[in-house]
């Protein structure tokens, strides 16, 4: 791929990542619920799923059509964990903790769960599938992608992730601190629960 093609790819990824969607909403909700580490972990999961579809598009794997059964399992697993997140957040609304209560500690298991749920979003997202398997091949000759240009494309995606995840997670973290200091945490918990429930239902229904 030429530098011009990579620039066009960067523009396409910019638009894809900038467009509001359930993934961004869930990343913000996870930040409000458990802090920026979980928001970033969720975003990295989304990025991993996007890289998977990019790789499928570049390699032309016909096995993508055989991904349906696995995608169904991933969809239900991801929706189940999202519902669990929603239930925990709703419990925070029903039984609000005192203003001075300690924030739950970040654990490797919790981050891993958040990351894995993030992966389910693009793997079952029609927008991501259409973008990588239909839009990109229509505008770029992916058969000409070399290992070097593939690495450059991944680097572009990582740069866009840092840009947008930093913005979404950073703003959500500021809002979280404000809600905690003002004693509005229970309402943030309710909003988080509703967003997680909505994203879970979206995963199940589409």
JSON list of N, CA, C and O in Angstrom, two decimals, residues 1-2 5-6 57-59 140-150 153:
[
{"chain": "A", "resi": 1, "resn": "UNK", "atom": "N", "xyz": [0.84, -1.20, 0.00]},
{"chain": "A", "resi": 1, "resn": "UNK", "atom": "CA", "xyz": [0.00, 0.00, 0.00]},
{"chain": "A", "resi": 1, "resn": "UNK", "atom": "C", "xyz": [0.88, 1.25, 0.00]},
{"chain": "A", "resi": 1, "resn": "UNK", "atom": "O", "xyz": [1.93, 1.28, 0.62]},
{"chain": "A", "resi": 2, "resn": "UNK", "atom": "N", "xyz": [0.41, 2.28, -0.72]},
{"chain": "A", "resi": 2, "resn": "UNK", "atom": "CA", "xyz": [1.14, 3.54, -0.78]},
{"chain": "A", "resi": 2, "resn": "UNK", "atom": "C", "xyz": [0.82, 4.40, 0.44]},
{"chain": "A", "resi": 2, "resn": "UNK", "atom": "O", "xyz": [-0.12, 4.11, 1.20]},
{"chain": "A", "resi": 5, "resn": "UNK", "atom": "N", "xyz": [-2.68, 5.57, 0.22]},
{"chain": "A", "resi": 5, "resn": "UNK", "atom": "CA", "xyz": [-3.66, 4.57, 0.64]},
{"chain": "A", "resi": 5, "resn": "UNK", "atom": "C", "xyz": [-3.74, 4.49, 2.17]},
{"chain": "A", "resi": 5, "resn": "UNK", "atom": "O", "xyz": [-4.83, 4.38, 2.74]},
{"chain": "A", "resi": 6, "resn": "UNK", "atom": "N", "xyz": [-2.58, 4.56, 2.82]},
{"chain": "A", "resi": 6, "resn": "UNK", "atom": "CA", "xyz": [-2.56, 4.51, 4.29]},
{"chain": "A", "resi": 6, "resn": "UNK", "atom": "C", "xyz": [-3.23, 5.74, 4.88]},
{"chain": "A", "resi": 6, "resn": "UNK", "atom": "O", "xyz": [-3.92, 5.65, 5.92]},
{"chain": "A", "resi": 57, "resn": "UNK", "atom": "N", "xyz": [-10.25, -9.62, 6.56]},
{"chain": "A", "resi": 57, "resn": "UNK", "atom": "CA", "xyz": [-10.43, -8.97, 5.27]},
{"chain": "A", "resi": 57, "resn": "UNK", "atom": "C", "xyz": [-9.15, -9.05, 4.42]},
{"chain": "A", "resi": 57, "resn": "UNK", "atom": "O", "xyz": [-9.21, -9.30, 3.21]},
{"chain": "A", "resi": 58, "resn": "UNK", "atom": "N", "xyz": [-8.00, -8.85, 5.06]},
{"chain": "A", "resi": 58, "resn": "UNK", "atom": "CA", "xyz": [-6.73, -8.86, 4.32]},
{"chain": "A", "resi": 58, "resn": "UNK", "atom": "C", "xyz": [-6.36, -10.26, 3.85]},
{"chain": "A", "resi": 58, "resn": "UNK", "atom": "O", "xyz": [-5.91, -10.46, 2.71]},
{"chain": "A", "resi": 59, "resn": "UNK", "atom": "N", "xyz": [-6.57, -11.24, 4.68]},
{"chain": "A", "resi": 59, "resn": "UNK", "atom": "CA", "xyz": [-6.20, -12.61, 4.32]},
{"chain": "A", "resi": 59, "resn": "UNK", "atom": "C", "xyz": [-7.25, -13.29, 3.46]},
{"chain": "A", "resi": 59, "resn": "UNK", "atom": "O", "xyz": [-6.98, -14.34, 2.86]},
{"chain": "A", "resi": 140, "resn": "UNK", "atom": "N", "xyz": [-9.94, -0.36, -1.24]},
{"chain": "A", "resi": 140, "resn": "UNK", "atom": "CA", "xyz": [-8.52, -0.64, -1.13]},
{"chain": "A", "resi": 140, "resn": "UNK", "atom": "C", "xyz": [-8.23, -2.02, -1.69]},
{"chain": "A", "resi": 140, "resn": "UNK", "atom": "O", "xyz": [-9.00, -2.96, -1.48]},
{"chain": "A", "resi": 141, "resn": "UNK", "atom": "N", "xyz": [-7.11, -2.13, -2.38]},
{"chain": "A", "resi": 141, "resn": "UNK", "atom": "CA", "xyz": [-6.69, -3.44, -2.89]},
{"chain": "A", "resi": 141, "resn": "UNK", "atom": "C", "xyz": [-5.95, -4.16, -1.77]},
{"chain": "A", "resi": 141, "resn": "UNK", "atom": "O", "xyz": [-4.72, -4.05, -1.64]},
{"chain": "A", "resi": 142, "resn": "UNK", "atom": "N", "xyz": [-6.71, -4.89, -0.95]},
{"chain": "A", "resi": 142, "resn": "UNK", "atom": "CA", "xyz": [-6.13, -5.53, 0.22]},
{"chain": "A", "resi": 142, "resn": "UNK", "atom": "C", "xyz": [-5.20, -6.68, -0.14]},
{"chain": "A", "resi": 142, "resn": "UNK", "atom": "O", "xyz": [-4.44, -7.15, 0.70]},
{"chain": "A", "resi": 143, "resn": "UNK", "atom": "N", "xyz": [-5.26, -7.12, -1.40]},
{"chain": "A", "resi": 143, "resn": "UNK", "atom": "CA", "xyz": [-4.35, -8.19, -1.81]},
{"chain": "A", "resi": 143, "resn": "UNK", "atom": "C", "xyz": [-2.90, -7.69, -1.91]},
{"chain": "A", "resi": 143, "resn": "UNK", "atom": "O", "xyz": [-1.97, -8.49, -1.98]},
{"chain": "A", "resi": 144, "resn": "UNK", "atom": "N", "xyz": [-2.75, -6.37, -1.93]},
{"chain": "A", "resi": 144, "resn": "UNK", "atom": "CA", "xyz": [-1.42, -5.77, -2.03]},
{"chain": "A", "resi": 144, "resn": "UNK", "atom": "C", "xyz": [-0.82, -5.43, -0.67]},
{"chain": "A", "resi": 144, "resn": "UNK", "atom": "O", "xyz": [0.26, -4.84, -0.60]},
{"chain": "A", "resi": 145, "resn": "UNK", "atom": "N", "xyz": [-1.53, -5.78, 0.40]},
{"chain": "A", "resi": 145, "resn": "UNK", "atom": "CA", "xyz": [-1.04, -5.47, 1.75]},
{"chain": "A", "resi": 145, "resn": "UNK", "atom": "C", "xyz": [0.14, -6.38, 2.08]},
{"chain": "A", "resi": 145, "resn": "UNK", "atom": "O", "xyz": [0.03, -7.61, 2.01]},
{"chain": "A", "resi": 146, "resn": "UNK", "atom": "N", "xyz": [1.25, -5.79, 2.43]},
{"chain": "A", "resi": 146, "resn": "UNK", "atom": "CA", "xyz": [2.45, -6.53, 2.84]},
{"chain": "A", "resi": 146, "resn": "UNK", "atom": "C", "xyz": [2.54, -6.56, 4.36]},
{"chain": "A", "resi": 146, "resn": "UNK", "atom": "O", "xyz": [1.79, -5.84, 5.04]},
{"chain": "A", "resi": 147, "resn": "UNK", "atom": "N", "xyz": [3.41, -7.37, 4.92]},
{"chain": "A", "resi": 147, "resn": "UNK", "atom": "CA", "xyz": [3.57, -7.35, 6.38]},
{"chain": "A", "resi": 147, "resn": "UNK", "atom": "C", "xyz": [3.89, -5.96, 6.92]},
{"chain": "A", "resi": 147, "resn": "UNK", "atom": "O", "xyz": [3.41, -5.59, 8.00]},
{"chain": "A", "resi": 148, "resn": "UNK", "atom": "N", "xyz": [4.67, -5.18, 6.17]},
{"chain": "A", "resi": 148, "resn": "UNK", "atom": "CA", "xyz": [5.03, -3.83, 6.62]},
{"chain": "A", "resi": 148, "resn": "UNK", "atom": "C", "xyz": [3.79, -2.92, 6.62]},
{"chain": "A", "resi": 148, "resn": "UNK", "atom": "O", "xyz": [3.54, -2.19, 7.58]},
{"chain": "A", "resi": 149, "resn": "UNK", "atom": "N", "xyz": [3.01, -2.96, 5.53]},
{"chain": "A", "resi": 149, "resn": "UNK", "atom": "CA", "xyz": [1.82, -2.11, 5.47]},
{"chain": "A", "resi": 149, "resn": "UNK", "atom": "C", "xyz": [0.76, -2.58, 6.46]},
{"chain": "A", "resi": 149, "resn": "UNK", "atom": "O", "xyz": [0.01, -1.77, 7.01]},
{"chain": "A", "resi": 150, "resn": "UNK", "atom": "N", "xyz": [0.70, -3.89, 6.69]},
{"chain": "A", "resi": 150, "resn": "UNK", "atom": "CA", "xyz": [-0.24, -4.42, 7.71]},
{"chain": "A", "resi": 150, "resn": "UNK", "atom": "C", "xyz": [0.14, -3.87, 9.08]},
{"chain": "A", "resi": 150, "resn": "UNK", "atom": "O", "xyz": [-0.73, -3.43, 9.85]},
{"chain": "A", "resi": 153, "resn": "UNK", "atom": "N", "xyz": [-0.97, -0.34, 9.29]},
{"chain": "A", "resi": 153, "resn": "UNK", "atom": "CA", "xyz": [-2.41, -0.23, 9.50]},
{"chain": "A", "resi": 153, "resn": "UNK", "atom": "C", "xyz": [-2.76, -0.47, 10.97]},
{"chain": "A", "resi": 153, "resn": "UNK", "atom": "O", "xyz": [-3.60, 0.24, 11.55]}
]
